[in-house]
PDB file of N, CA and C in Angstrom:
ATOM      1  N   UNK X  30       0.828  -1.188   0.000  1.00  0.00           N
ATOM      2  CA  UNK X  30       0.000   0.000   0.000  1.00  0.00           C
ATOM      3  C   UNK X  30       0.874   1.254   0.000  1.00  0.00           C
ATOM      4  N   UNK X  31       1.962   1.223   0.744  1.00  0.00           N
ATOM      5  CA  UNK X  31       2.869   2.366   0.785  1.00  0.00           C
ATOM      6  C   UNK X  31       3.498   2.605  -0.581  1.00  0.00           C
ATOM      7  N   UNK X  32       3.909   1.527  -1.261  1.00  0.00           N
ATOM      8  CA  UNK X  32       4.493   1.670  -2.602  1.00  0.00           C
ATOM      9  C   UNK X  32       3.483   2.274  -3.573  1.00  0.00           C
ATOM     10  N   UNK X  33       2.227   1.851  -3.459  1.00  0.00           N
ATOM     11  CA  UNK X  33       1.178   2.382  -4.335  1.00  0.00           C
ATOM     12  C   UNK X  33       0.984   3.878  -4.090  1.00  0.00           C
ATOM     13  N   UNK X  34       0.967   4.268  -2.815  1.00  0.00           N
ATOM     14  CA  UNK X  34       0.813   5.690  -2.497  1.00  0.00           C
ATOM     15  C   UNK X  34       2.006   6.494  -2.981  1.00  0.00           C
ATOM     16  N   UNK X  35       3.205   5.924  -2.857  1.00  0.00           N
ATOM     17  CA  UNK X  35       4.412   6.624  -3.313  1.00  0.00           C
ATOM     18  C   UNK X  35       4.398   6.801  -4.825  1.00  0.00           C
ATOM     19  N   UNK X  36       3.943   5.778  -5.569  1.00  0.00           N
ATOM     20  CA  UNK X  36       3.913   5.894  -7.026  1.00  0.00           C
ATOM     21  C   UNK X  36       2.868   6.916  -7.461  1.00  0.00           C
ATOM     22  N   UNK X  37       1.718   6.930  -6.797  1.00  0.00           N
ATOM     23  CA  UNK X  37       0.693   7.928  -7.114  1.00  0.00           C
ATOM     24  C   UNK X  37       1.215   9.317  -6.785  1.00  0.00           C
ATOM     25  N   UNK X  38       1.892   9.420  -5.654  1.00  0.00           N
ATOM     26  CA  UNK X  38       2.429  10.712  -5.244  1.00  0.00           C
ATOM     27  C   UNK X  38       3.465  11.220  -6.241  1.00  0.00           C
ATOM     28  N   UNK X  39       4.348  10.339  -6.718  1.00  0.00           N
ATOM     29  CA  UNK X  39       5.362  10.773  -7.685  1.00  0.00           C
ATOM     30  C   UNK X  39       4.726  11.125  -9.024  1.00  0.00           C
ATOM     31  N   UNK X  40       3.672  10.391  -9.422  1.00  0.00           N
ATOM     32  CA  UNK X  40       2.959  10.734 -10.657  1.00  0.00           C
ATOM     33  C   UNK X  40       2.312  12.107 -10.535  1.00  0.00           C
ATOM     34  N   UNK X  41       1.692  12.369  -9.390  1.00  0.00           N
ATOM     35  CA  UNK X  41       1.071  13.679  -9.169  1.00  0.00           C
ATOM     36  C   UNK X  41       2.102  14.796  -9.230  1.00  0.00           C
ATOM     37  N   UNK X  42       3.285  14.540  -8.675  1.00  0.00           N
ATOM     38  CA  UNK X  42       4.338  15.565  -8.712  1.00  0.00           C
ATOM     39  C   UNK X  42       4.784  15.828 -10.133  1.00  0.00           C
ATOM     40  N   UNK X  43       4.901  14.792 -10.956  1.00  0.00           N
ATOM     41  CA  UNK X  43       5.299  14.982 -12.355  1.00  0.00           C
ATOM     42  C   UNK X  43       4.249  15.775 -13.116  1.00  0.00           C
ATOM     43  N   UNK X  44       2.978  15.458 -12.891  1.00  0.00           N
ATOM     44  CA  UNK X  44       1.908  16.211 -13.547  1.00  0.00           C
ATOM     45  C   UNK X  44       1.968  17.670 -13.119  1.00  0.00           C
ATOM     46  N   UNK X  45       2.169  17.911 -11.825  1.00  0.00           N
ATOM     47  CA  UNK X  45       2.231  19.283 -11.319  1.00  0.00           C
ATOM     48  C   UNK X  45       3.447  20.018 -11.875  1.00  0.00           C
ATOM     49  N   UNK X  46       4.580  19.341 -11.980  1.00  0.00           N
ATOM     50  CA  UNK X  46       5.771  19.968 -12.566  1.00  0.00           C
ATOM     51  C   UNK X  46       5.522  20.354 -14.014  1.00  0.00           C
ATOM     52  N   UNK X  47       4.933  19.452 -14.786  1.00  0.00           N
ATOM     53  CA  UNK X  47       4.628  19.763 -16.187  1.00  0.00           C
ATOM     54  C   UNK X  47       3.612  20.888 -16.288  1.00  0.00           C
ATOM     55  N   UNK X  48       2.632  20.868 -15.423  1.00  0.00           N
ATOM     56  CA  UNK X  48       1.613  21.918 -15.457  1.00  0.00           C
ATOM     57  C   UNK X  48       2.241  23.274 -15.157  1.00  0.00           C
ATOM     58  N   UNK X  49       3.115  23.321 -14.144  1.00  0.00           N
ATOM     59  CA  UNK X  49       3.768  24.580 -13.800  1.00  0.00           C
ATOM     60  C   UNK X  49       4.732  25.031 -14.889  1.00  0.00           C
ATOM     61  N   UNK X  50       5.367  24.106 -15.539  1.00  0.00           N
ATOM     62  CA  UNK X  50       6.336  24.466 -16.565  1.00  0.00           C
ATOM     63  C   UNK X  50       5.648  25.049 -17.795  1.00  0.00           C
ATOM     64  N   UNK X  51       4.486  24.533 -18.156  1.00  0.00           N
ATOM     65  CA  UNK X  51       3.825  24.964 -19.377  1.00  0.00           C
ATOM     66  C   UNK X  51       2.708  25.980 -19.135  1.00  0.00           C
ATOM     67  N   UNK X  52       2.319  26.221 -17.899  1.00  0.00           N
ATOM     68  CA  UNK X  52       1.198  27.118 -17.624  1.00  0.00           C
ATOM     69  C   UNK X  52       1.678  28.382 -16.925  1.00  0.00           C
ATOM     70  N   UNK X  53       1.760  29.498 -17.655  1.00  0.00           N
ATOM     71  CA  UNK X  53       2.101  30.743 -16.968  1.00  0.00           C
ATOM     72  C   UNK X  53       0.997  31.115 -15.980  1.00  0.00           C
ATOM     73  N   UNK X  54       1.391  31.636 -14.840  1.00  0.00           N
ATOM     74  CA  UNK X  54       0.434  31.977 -13.798  1.00  0.00           C
ATOM     75  C   UNK X  54       0.549  33.452 -13.446  1.00  0.00           C
ATOM     76  N   UNK X  55      -0.600  34.127 -13.347  1.00  0.00           N
ATOM     77  CA  UNK X  55      -0.660  35.494 -12.847  1.00  0.00           C
ATOM     78  C   UNK X  55      -1.302  35.448 -11.475  1.00  0.00           C
ATOM     79  N   UNK X  56      -0.734  36.197 -10.533  1.00  0.00           N
ATOM     80  CA  UNK X  56      -1.203  36.194  -9.157  1.00  0.00           C
ATOM     81  C   UNK X  56      -1.182  37.629  -8.660  1.00  0.00           C
ATOM     82  N   UNK X  57      -2.321  38.129  -8.191  1.00  0.00           N
ATOM     83  CA  UNK X  57      -2.321  39.471  -7.623  1.00  0.00           C
ATOM     84  C   UNK X  57      -3.411  39.602  -6.570  1.00  0.00           C
ATOM     85  N   UNK X  58      -3.247  40.602  -5.698  1.00  0.00           N
ATOM     86  CA  UNK X  58      -4.165  40.844  -4.595  1.00  0.00           C
ATOM     87  C   UNK X  58      -4.638  42.294  -4.651  1.00  0.00           C
ATOM     88  N   UNK X  59      -5.939  42.489  -4.482  1.00  0.00           N
ATOM     89  CA  UNK X  59      -6.545  43.822  -4.486  1.00  0.00           C
ATOM     90  C   UNK X  59      -7.585  43.900  -3.367  1.00  0.00           C
ATOM     91  N   UNK X  60      -7.995  45.113  -3.029  1.00  0.00           N
ATOM     92  CA  UNK X  60      -9.106  45.318  -2.105  1.00  0.00           C
ATOM     93  C   UNK X  60     -10.358  45.519  -2.949  1.00  0.00           C
ATOM     94  N   UNK X  61     -11.382  44.685  -2.702  1.00  0.00           N
ATOM     95  CA  UNK X  61     -12.617  44.753  -3.487  1.00  0.00           C
ATOM     96  C   UNK X  61     -13.813  44.957  -2.573  1.00  0.00           C
ATOM     97  N   UNK X  62     -14.806  45.720  -3.029  1.00  0.00           N
ATOM     98  CA  UNK X  62     -16.015  45.883  -2.215  1.00  0.00           C
ATOM     99  C   UNK X  62     -16.815  44.585  -2.138  1.00  0.00           C
ATOM    100  N   UNK X  63     -17.428  44.373  -0.984  1.00  0.00           N
ATOM    101  CA  UNK X  63     -18.308  43.220  -0.782  1.00  0.00           C
ATOM    102  C   UNK X  63     -19.392  43.632   0.206  1.00  0.00           C
ATOM    103  N   UNK X  64     -20.248  42.717   0.568  1.00  0.00           N
ATOM    104  CA  UNK X  64     -21.335  43.039   1.493  1.00  0.00           C
ATOM    105  C   UNK X  64     -20.830  43.360   2.889  1.00  0.00           C
ATOM    106  N   UNK X  65     -19.598  42.988   3.216  1.00  0.00           N
ATOM    107  CA  UNK X  65     -19.047  43.250   4.548  1.00  0.00           C
ATOM    108  C   UNK X  65     -17.991  44.348   4.535  1.00  0.00           C
ATOM    109  N   UNK X  66     -17.842  45.050   3.437  1.00  0.00           N
ATOM    110  CA  UNK X  66     -16.844  46.109   3.331  1.00  0.00           C
ATOM    111  C   UNK X  66     -15.820  45.769   2.267  1.00  0.00           C
ATOM    112  N   UNK X  67     -14.808  46.616   2.142  1.00  0.00           N
ATOM    113  CA  UNK X  67     -13.726  46.344   1.197  1.00  0.00           C
ATOM    114  C   UNK X  67     -12.826  45.269   1.785  1.00  0.00           C
ATOM    115  N   UNK X  68     -12.706  44.142   1.079  1.00  0.00           N
ATOM    116  CA  UNK X  68     -11.951  42.993   1.589  1.00  0.00           C
ATOM    117  C   UNK X  68     -10.813  42.634   0.643  1.00  0.00           C
ATOM    118  N   UNK X  69      -9.763  42.053   1.223  1.00  0.00           N
ATOM    119  CA  UNK X  69      -8.635  41.585   0.423  1.00  0.00           C
ATOM    120  C   UNK X  69      -9.107  40.442  -0.472  1.00  0.00           C
ATOM    121  N   UNK X  70      -8.852  40.576  -1.766  1.00  0.00           N
ATOM    122  CA  UNK X  70      -9.250  39.564  -2.740  1.00  0.00           C
ATOM    123  C   UNK X  70      -8.033  39.186  -3.562  1.00  0.00           C
ATOM    124  N   UNK X  71      -7.769  37.900  -3.647  1.00  0.00           N
ATOM    125  CA  UNK X  71      -6.616  37.396  -4.380  1.00  0.00           C
ATOM    126  C   UNK X  71      -7.094  36.676  -5.628  1.00  0.00           C
ATOM    127  N   UNK X  72      -6.445  36.970  -6.738  1.00  0.00           N
ATOM    128  CA  UNK X  72      -6.747  36.320  -8.014  1.00  0.00           C
ATOM    129  C   UNK X  72      -5.544  35.491  -8.438  1.00  0.00           C
ATOM    130  N   UNK X  73      -5.816  34.277  -8.876  1.00  0.00           N
ATOM    131  CA  UNK X  73      -4.791  33.398  -9.425  1.00  0.00           C
ATOM    132  C   UNK X  73      -5.289  32.947 -10.798  1.00  0.00           C
ATOM    133  N   UNK X  74      -4.570  33.318 -11.855  1.00  0.00           N
ATOM    134  CA  UNK X  74      -4.984  32.983 -13.219  1.00  0.00           C
ATOM    135  C   UNK X  74      -3.927  32.078 -13.829  1.00  0.00           C
ATOM    136  N   UNK X  75      -4.332  30.885 -14.228  1.00  0.00           N
ATOM    137  CA  UNK X  75      -3.433  29.943 -14.891  1.00  0.00           C
ATOM    138  C   UNK X  75      -3.864  29.787 -16.336  1.00  0.00           C
ATOM    139  N   UNK X  76      -2.905  29.913 -17.239  1.00  0.00           N
ATOM    140  CA  UNK X  76      -3.181  29.756 -18.660  1.00  0.00           C
ATOM    141  C   UNK X  76      -2.827  28.342 -19.065  1.00  0.00           C
ATOM    142  N   UNK X  77      -3.764  27.672 -19.714  1.00  0.00           N
ATOM    143  CA  UNK X  77      -3.560  26.296 -20.152  1.00  0.00           C
ATOM    144  C   UNK X  77      -2.669  26.266 -21.387  1.00  0.00           C
ATOM    145  N   UNK X  78      -2.132  25.100 -21.684  1.00  0.00           N
ATOM    146  CA  UNK X  78      -1.349  24.915 -22.905  1.00  0.00           C
ATOM    147  C   UNK X  78      -2.270  25.186 -24.086  1.00  0.00           C
ATOM    148  N   UNK X  79      -1.908  26.098 -24.992  1.00  0.00           N
ATOM    149  CA  UNK X  79      -2.825  26.430 -26.091  1.00  0.00           C
ATOM    150  C   UNK X  79      -3.118  25.231 -26.979  1.00  0.00           C
ATOM    151  N   UNK X  80      -4.378  25.061 -27.279  1.00  0.00           N
ATOM    152  CA  UNK X  80      -4.840  24.032 -28.195  1.00  0.00           C
ATOM    153  C   UNK X  80      -5.070  24.704 -29.543  1.00  0.00           C
ATOM    154  N   UNK X  81      -5.134  23.947 -30.590  1.00  0.00           N
ATOM    155  CA  UNK X  81      -5.333  24.538 -31.915  1.00  0.00           C
ATOM    156  C   UNK X  81      -6.660  25.278 -32.010  1.00  0.00           C
ATOM    157  N   UNK X  82      -7.715  24.710 -31.426  1.00  0.00           N
ATOM    158  CA  UNK X  82      -9.045  25.292 -31.563  1.00  0.00           C
ATOM    159  C   UNK X  82      -9.436  26.196 -30.396  1.00  0.00           C
ATOM    160  N   UNK X  83      -9.054  25.822 -29.181  1.00  0.00           N
ATOM    161  CA  UNK X  83      -9.530  26.552 -28.011  1.00  0.00           C
ATOM    162  C   UNK X  83      -8.403  26.809 -27.028  1.00  0.00           C
ATOM    163  N   UNK X  84      -8.485  27.949 -26.348  1.00  0.00           N
ATOM    164  CA  UNK X  84      -7.560  28.291 -25.274  1.00  0.00           C
ATOM    165  C   UNK X  84      -8.375  28.399 -23.991  1.00  0.00           C
ATOM    166  N   UNK X  85      -7.821  27.904 -22.890  1.00  0.00           N
ATOM    167  CA  UNK X  85      -8.518  27.963 -21.612  1.00  0.00           C
ATOM    168  C   UNK X  85      -7.647  28.648 -20.573  1.00  0.00           C
ATOM    169  N   UNK X  86      -8.307  29.347 -19.663  1.00  0.00           N
ATOM    170  CA  UNK X  86      -7.656  29.905 -18.486  1.00  0.00           C
ATOM    171  C   UNK X  86      -8.457  29.449 -17.272  1.00  0.00           C
ATOM    172  N   UNK X  87      -7.766  29.260 -16.166  1.00  0.00           N
ATOM    173  CA  UNK X  87      -8.406  28.844 -14.926  1.00  0.00           C
ATOM    174  C   UNK X  87      -8.213  29.968 -13.918  1.00  0.00           C
ATOM    175  N   UNK X  88      -9.312  30.549 -13.458  1.00  0.00           N
ATOM    176  CA  UNK X  88      -9.282  31.684 -12.547  1.00  0.00           C
ATOM    177  C   UNK X  88      -9.784  31.244 -11.182  1.00  0.00           C
ATOM    178  N   UNK X  89      -8.991  31.500 -10.155  1.00  0.00           N
ATOM    179  CA  UNK X  89      -9.407  31.257  -8.777  1.00  0.00           C
ATOM    180  C   UNK X  89      -9.442  32.598  -8.063  1.00  0.00           C
ATOM    181  N   UNK X  90     -10.577  32.900  -7.455  1.00  0.00           N
ATOM    182  CA  UNK X  90     -10.768  34.161  -6.732  1.00  0.00           C
ATOM    183  C   UNK X  90     -11.001  33.826  -5.264  1.00  0.00           C
ATOM    184  N   UNK X  91     -10.157  34.361  -4.387  1.00  0.00           N
ATOM    185  CA  UNK X  91     -10.262  34.090  -2.956  1.00  0.00           C
ATOM    186  C   UNK X  91     -10.473  35.410  -2.229  1.00  0.00           C
ATOM    187  N   UNK X  92     -11.565  35.498  -1.487  1.00  0.00           N
ATOM    188  CA  UNK X  92     -11.871  36.701  -0.709  1.00  0.00           C
ATOM    189  C   UNK X  92     -11.619  36.381   0.759  1.00  0.00           C
ATOM    190  N   UNK X  93     -10.708  37.151   1.386  1.00  0.00           N
ATOM    191  CA  UNK X  93     -10.329  36.937   2.776  1.00  0.00           C
ATOM    192  C   UNK X  93     -11.158  37.872   3.661  1.00  0.00           C
ATOM    193  N   UNK X  94     -12.120  37.321   4.380  1.00  0.00           N
ATOM    194  CA  UNK X  94     -12.998  38.138   5.212  1.00  0.00           C
ATOM    195  C   UNK X  94     -12.339  38.572   6.518  1.00  0.00           C
ATOM    196  N   UNK X  95     -11.154  38.052   6.820  1.00  0.00           N
ATOM    197  CA  UNK X  95     -10.421  38.504   7.999  1.00  0.00           C
ATOM    198  C   UNK X  95      -9.674  39.806   7.718  1.00  0.00           C
ATOM    199  N   UNK X  96      -9.526  40.149   6.449  1.00  0.00           N
ATOM    200  CA  UNK X  96      -8.785  41.355   6.078  1.00  0.00           C
ATOM    201  C   UNK X  96      -9.706  42.305   5.317  1.00  0.00           C
ATOM    202  N   UNK X  97     -10.683  42.845   6.031  1.00  0.00           N
ATOM    203  CA  UNK X  97     -11.636  43.798   5.452  1.00  0.00           C
ATOM    204  C   UNK X  97     -11.521  45.131   6.181  1.00  0.00           C
ATOM    205  N   UNK X  98     -11.782  46.204   5.459  1.00  0.00           N
ATOM    206  CA  UNK X  98     -11.850  47.526   6.069  1.00  0.00           C
ATOM    207  C   UNK X  98     -13.255  47.728   6.612  1.00  0.00           C
ATOM    208  N   UNK X  99     -13.371  48.293   7.794  1.00  0.00           N
ATOM    209  CA  UNK X  99     -14.673  48.601   8.393  1.00  0.00           C
ATOM    210  C   UNK X  99     -15.604  47.395   8.421  1.00  0.00           C
ATOM    211  N   UNK X 100     -15.101  46.285   8.981  1.00  0.00           N
ATOM    212  CA  UNK X 100     -15.930  45.085   9.074  1.00  0.00           C
ATOM    213  C   UNK X 100     -17.072  45.295  10.049  1.00  0.00           C
ATOM    214  N   UNK X 101     -18.253  44.788   9.724  1.00  0.00           N
ATOM    215  CA  UNK X 101     -19.363  44.903  10.675  1.00  0.00           C
ATOM    216  C   UNK X 101     -19.162  43.941  11.840  1.00  0.00           C
ATOM    217  N   UNK X 102     -19.699  44.293  12.981  1.00  0.00           N
ATOM    218  CA  UNK X 102     -19.645  43.424  14.155  1.00  0.00           C
ATOM    219  C   UNK X 102     -21.074  43.104  14.570  1.00  0.00           C
ATOM    220  N   UNK X 103     -21.252  41.958  15.157  1.00  0.00           N
ATOM    221  CA  UNK X 103     -22.573  41.510  15.587  1.00  0.00           C
ATOM    222  C   UNK X 103     -22.536  41.293  17.090  1.00  0.00           C
ATOM    223  N   UNK X 104     -23.541  41.766  17.770  1.00  0.00           N
ATOM    224  CA  UNK X 104     -23.631  41.536  19.202  1.00  0.00           C
ATOM    225  C   UNK X 104     -25.044  41.068  19.540  1.00  0.00           C
ATOM    226  N   UNK X 105     -25.168  40.291  20.593  1.00  0.00           N
ATOM    227  CA  UNK X 105     -26.478  39.756  20.968  1.00  0.00           C
ATOM    228  C   UNK X 105     -27.154  40.595  22.042  1.00  0.00           C
ATOM    229  N   UNK X 106     -26.564  41.695  22.414  1.00  0.00           N
ATOM    230  CA  UNK X 106     -27.129  42.541  23.455  1.00  0.00           C
ATOM    231  C   UNK X 106     -28.251  43.414  22.898  1.00  0.00           C
ATOM    232  N   UNK X 107     -29.312  43.586  23.686  1.00  0.00           N
ATOM    233  CA  UNK X 107     -30.392  44.488  23.283  1.00  0.00           C
ATOM    234  C   UNK X 107     -30.006  45.946  23.501  1.00  0.00           C
ATOM    235  N   UNK X 108     -29.044  46.169  24.358  1.00  0.00           N
ATOM    236  CA  UNK X 108     -28.627  47.533  24.692  1.00  0.00           C
ATOM    237  C   UNK X 108     -27.252  47.783  24.074  1.00  0.00           C
ATOM    238  N   UNK X 109     -27.216  47.963  22.781  1.00  0.00           N
ATOM    239  CA  UNK X 109     -25.942  48.126  22.081  1.00  0.00           C
ATOM    240  C   UNK X 109     -25.179  49.364  22.535  1.00  0.00           C
ATOM    241  N   UNK X 110     -25.871  50.388  23.002  1.00  0.00           N
ATOM    242  CA  UNK X 110     -25.196  51.613  23.419  1.00  0.00           C
ATOM    243  C   UNK X 110     -24.522  51.454  24.773  1.00  0.00           C
ATOM    244  N   UNK X 111     -24.950  50.480  25.569  1.00  0.00           N
ATOM    245  CA  UNK X 111     -24.391  50.294  26.909  1.00  0.00           C
ATOM    246  C   UNK X 111     -23.240  49.295  26.857  1.00  0.00           C
ATOM    247  N   UNK X 112     -22.179  49.581  27.611  1.00  0.00           N
ATOM    248  CA  UNK X 112     -21.041  48.671  27.718  1.00  0.00           C
ATOM    249  C   UNK X 112     -21.183  47.850  28.998  1.00  0.00           C
ATOM    250  N   UNK X 113     -21.002  46.552  28.868  1.00  0.00           N
ATOM    251  CA  UNK X 113     -21.006  45.693  30.044  1.00  0.00           C
ATOM    252  C   UNK X 113     -20.085  44.507  29.761  1.00  0.00           C
ATOM    253  N   UNK X 114     -19.540  43.922  30.810  1.00  0.00           N
ATOM    254  CA  UNK X 114     -18.585  42.826  30.647  1.00  0.00           C
ATOM    255  C   UNK X 114     -19.222  41.632  29.937  1.00  0.00           C
ATOM    256  N   UNK X 115     -20.444  41.287  30.318  1.00  0.00           N
ATOM    257  CA  UNK X 115     -21.116  40.148  29.697  1.00  0.00           C
ATOM    258  C   UNK X 115     -21.367  40.407  28.214  1.00  0.00           C
ATOM    259  N   UNK X 116     -21.766  41.656  27.873  1.00  0.00           N
ATOM    260  CA  UNK X 116     -22.025  41.997  26.466  1.00  0.00           C
ATOM    261  C   UNK X 116     -20.757  41.851  25.631  1.00  0.00           C
ATOM    262  N   UNK X 117     -19.635  42.322  26.171  1.00  0.00           N
ATOM    263  CA  UNK X 117     -18.372  42.234  25.437  1.00  0.00           C
ATOM    264  C   UNK X 117     -17.939  40.784  25.260  1.00  0.00           C
ATOM    265  N   UNK X 118     -18.218  39.930  26.256  1.00  0.00           N
ATOM    266  CA  UNK X 118     -17.875  38.511  26.141  1.00  0.00           C
ATOM    267  C   UNK X 118     -18.718  37.813  25.084  1.00  0.00           C
ATOM    268  N   UNK X 119     -19.965  38.253  24.886  1.00  0.00           N
ATOM    269  CA  UNK X 119     -20.861  37.630  23.915  1.00  0.00           C
ATOM    270  C   UNK X 119     -20.699  38.196  22.514  1.00  0.00           C
ATOM    271  N   UNK X 120     -19.905  39.224  22.383  1.00  0.00           N
ATOM    272  CA  UNK X 120     -19.714  39.874  21.081  1.00  0.00           C
ATOM    273  C   UNK X 120     -19.033  38.893  20.119  1.00  0.00           C
ATOM    274  N   UNK X 121     -19.562  38.795  18.923  1.00  0.00           N
ATOM    275  CA  UNK X 121     -18.994  37.876  17.937  1.00  0.00           C
ATOM    276  C   UNK X 121     -18.767  38.590  16.619  1.00  0.00           C
ATOM    277  N   UNK X 122     -17.961  37.996  15.787  1.00  0.00           N
ATOM    278  CA  UNK X 122     -17.735  38.485  14.435  1.00  0.00           C
ATOM    279  C   UNK X 122     -18.227  37.407  13.480  1.00  0.00           C
ATOM    280  N   UNK X 123     -19.280  37.670  12.706  1.00  0.00           N
ATOM    281  CA  UNK X 123     -19.890  36.621  11.889  1.00  0.00           C
ATOM    282  C   UNK X 123     -19.040  36.183  10.698  1.00  0.00           C
ATOM    283  N   UNK X 124     -18.151  37.027  10.221  1.00  0.00           N
ATOM    284  CA  UNK X 124     -17.386  36.688   9.020  1.00  0.00           C
ATOM    285  C   UNK X 124     -15.937  36.432   9.401  1.00  0.00           C
ATOM    286  N   UNK X 125     -15.580  35.174   9.588  1.00  0.00           N
ATOM    287  CA  UNK X 125     -14.231  34.825  10.000  1.00  0.00           C
ATOM    288  C   UNK X 125     -13.515  33.973   8.971  1.00  0.00           C
ATOM    289  N   UNK X 126     -14.115  33.750   7.852  1.00  0.00           N
ATOM    290  CA  UNK X 126     -13.524  32.816   6.901  1.00  0.00           C
ATOM    291  C   UNK X 126     -13.232  33.496   5.583  1.00  0.00           C
ATOM    292  N   UNK X 127     -13.025  32.689   4.598  1.00  0.00           N
ATOM    293  CA  UNK X 127     -12.758  33.172   3.240  1.00  0.00           C
ATOM    294  C   UNK X 127     -13.687  32.441   2.281  1.00  0.00           C
ATOM    295  N   UNK X 128     -13.890  33.036   1.130  1.00  0.00           N
ATOM    296  CA  UNK X 128     -14.657  32.356   0.087  1.00  0.00           C
ATOM    297  C   UNK X 128     -13.744  32.130  -1.109  1.00  0.00           C
ATOM    298  N   UNK X 129     -13.998  31.067  -1.810  1.00  0.00           N
ATOM    299  CA  UNK X 129     -13.194  30.741  -2.991  1.00  0.00           C
ATOM    300  C   UNK X 129     -14.127  30.390  -4.138  1.00  0.00           C
ATOM    301  N   UNK X 130     -13.863  31.001  -5.288  1.00  0.00           N
ATOM    302  CA  UNK X 130     -14.652  30.741  -6.490  1.00  0.00           C
ATOM    303  C   UNK X 130     -13.688  30.360  -7.601  1.00  0.00           C
ATOM    304  N   UNK X 131     -14.027  29.329  -8.347  1.00  0.00           N
ATOM    305  CA  UNK X 131     -13.192  28.906  -9.480  1.00  0.00           C
ATOM    306  C   UNK X 131     -13.977  29.060 -10.769  1.00  0.00           C
ATOM    307  N   UNK X 132     -13.329  29.665 -11.760  1.00  0.00           N
ATOM    308  CA  UNK X 132     -13.933  29.856 -13.072  1.00  0.00           C
ATOM    309  C   UNK X 132     -13.055  29.199 -14.127  1.00  0.00           C
ATOM    310  N   UNK X 133     -13.674  28.695 -15.175  1.00  0.00           N
ATOM    311  CA  UNK X 133     -12.953  28.260 -16.372  1.00  0.00           C
ATOM    312  C   UNK X 133     -13.306  29.257 -17.458  1.00  0.00           C
ATOM    313  N   UNK X 134     -12.287  29.888 -18.028  1.00  0.00           N
ATOM    314  CA  UNK X 134     -12.480  30.907 -19.052  1.00  0.00           C
ATOM    315  C   UNK X 134     -12.009  30.370 -20.386  1.00  0.00           C
ATOM    316  N   UNK X 135     -12.814  30.544 -21.414  1.00  0.00           N
ATOM    317  CA  UNK X 135     -12.455  30.121 -22.766  1.00  0.00           C
ATOM    318  C   UNK X 135     -12.038  31.370 -23.528  1.00  0.00           C
ATOM    319  N   UNK X 136     -10.787  31.421 -23.987  1.00  0.00           N
ATOM    320  CA  UNK X 136     -10.275  32.572 -24.720  1.00  0.00           C
ATOM    321  C   UNK X 136      -8.932  33.006 -24.173  1.00  0.00           C
ATOM    322  N   UNK X 137      -8.618  34.288 -24.348  1.00  0.00           N
ATOM    323  CA  UNK X 137      -7.369  34.823 -23.819  1.00  0.00           C
ATOM    324  C   UNK X 137      -7.680  35.967 -22.863  1.00  0.00           C
ATOM    325  N   UNK X 138      -6.637  36.683 -22.391  1.00  0.00           N
ATOM    326  CA  UNK X 138      -6.841  37.712 -21.379  1.00  0.00           C
ATOM    327  C   UNK X 138      -7.595  38.928 -21.899  1.00  0.00           C
ATOM    328  N   UNK X 139      -7.624  39.119 -23.189  1.00  0.00           N
ATOM    329  CA  UNK X 139      -8.338  40.264 -23.754  1.00  0.00           C
ATOM    330  C   UNK X 139      -9.795  39.951 -24.061  1.00  0.00           C
ATOM    331  N   UNK X 140     -10.065  38.724 -24.474  1.00  0.00           N
ATOM    332  CA  UNK X 140     -11.424  38.346 -24.850  1.00  0.00           C
ATOM    333  C   UNK X 140     -11.667  36.910 -24.394  1.00  0.00           C
ATOM    334  N   UNK X 141     -12.653  36.722 -23.506  1.00  0.00           N
ATOM    335  CA  UNK X 141     -12.911  35.386 -22.976  1.00  0.00           C
ATOM    336  C   UNK X 141     -14.391  35.204 -22.691  1.00  0.00           C
ATOM    337  N   UNK X 142     -14.767  33.946 -22.512  1.00  0.00           N
ATOM    338  CA  UNK X 142     -16.128  33.559 -22.172  1.00  0.00           C
ATOM    339  C   UNK X 142     -16.057  32.693 -20.925  1.00  0.00           C
ATOM    340  N   UNK X 143     -16.847  33.023 -19.909  1.00  0.00           N
ATOM    341  CA  UNK X 143     -16.867  32.227 -18.683  1.00  0.00           C
ATOM    342  C   UNK X 143     -17.693  30.978 -18.936  1.00  0.00           C
ATOM    343  N   UNK X 144     -17.101  29.808 -18.689  1.00  0.00           N
ATOM    344  CA  UNK X 144     -17.788  28.529 -18.918  1.00  0.00           C
ATOM    345  C   UNK X 144     -18.711  28.196 -17.773  1.00  0.00           C
TER     346      UNK X 144
END
């Protein structure tokens, strides 16, 4: 079983090496507006090996909700204007994670169609 896992692992590494060698990647981070404020958003664009008929790009968009400007806070207290130790202990932040969206784009960086 260990030998089988090692062979699969080495095959995966070879595929990944070939993919990285032939697929140029663009990676950048920007602040984008969202429902919780302006949040750090990272884009990763991988260009596939060009085919004679079709070109594909793979876009991954990751929004980090821990890195937002003016994030909203949620509290369970009915008296939001009053400060109390129990209220501060119950205070929570509803957005603590990130979202990830993957797109397949047909075309090039100037003209593409989202699949």
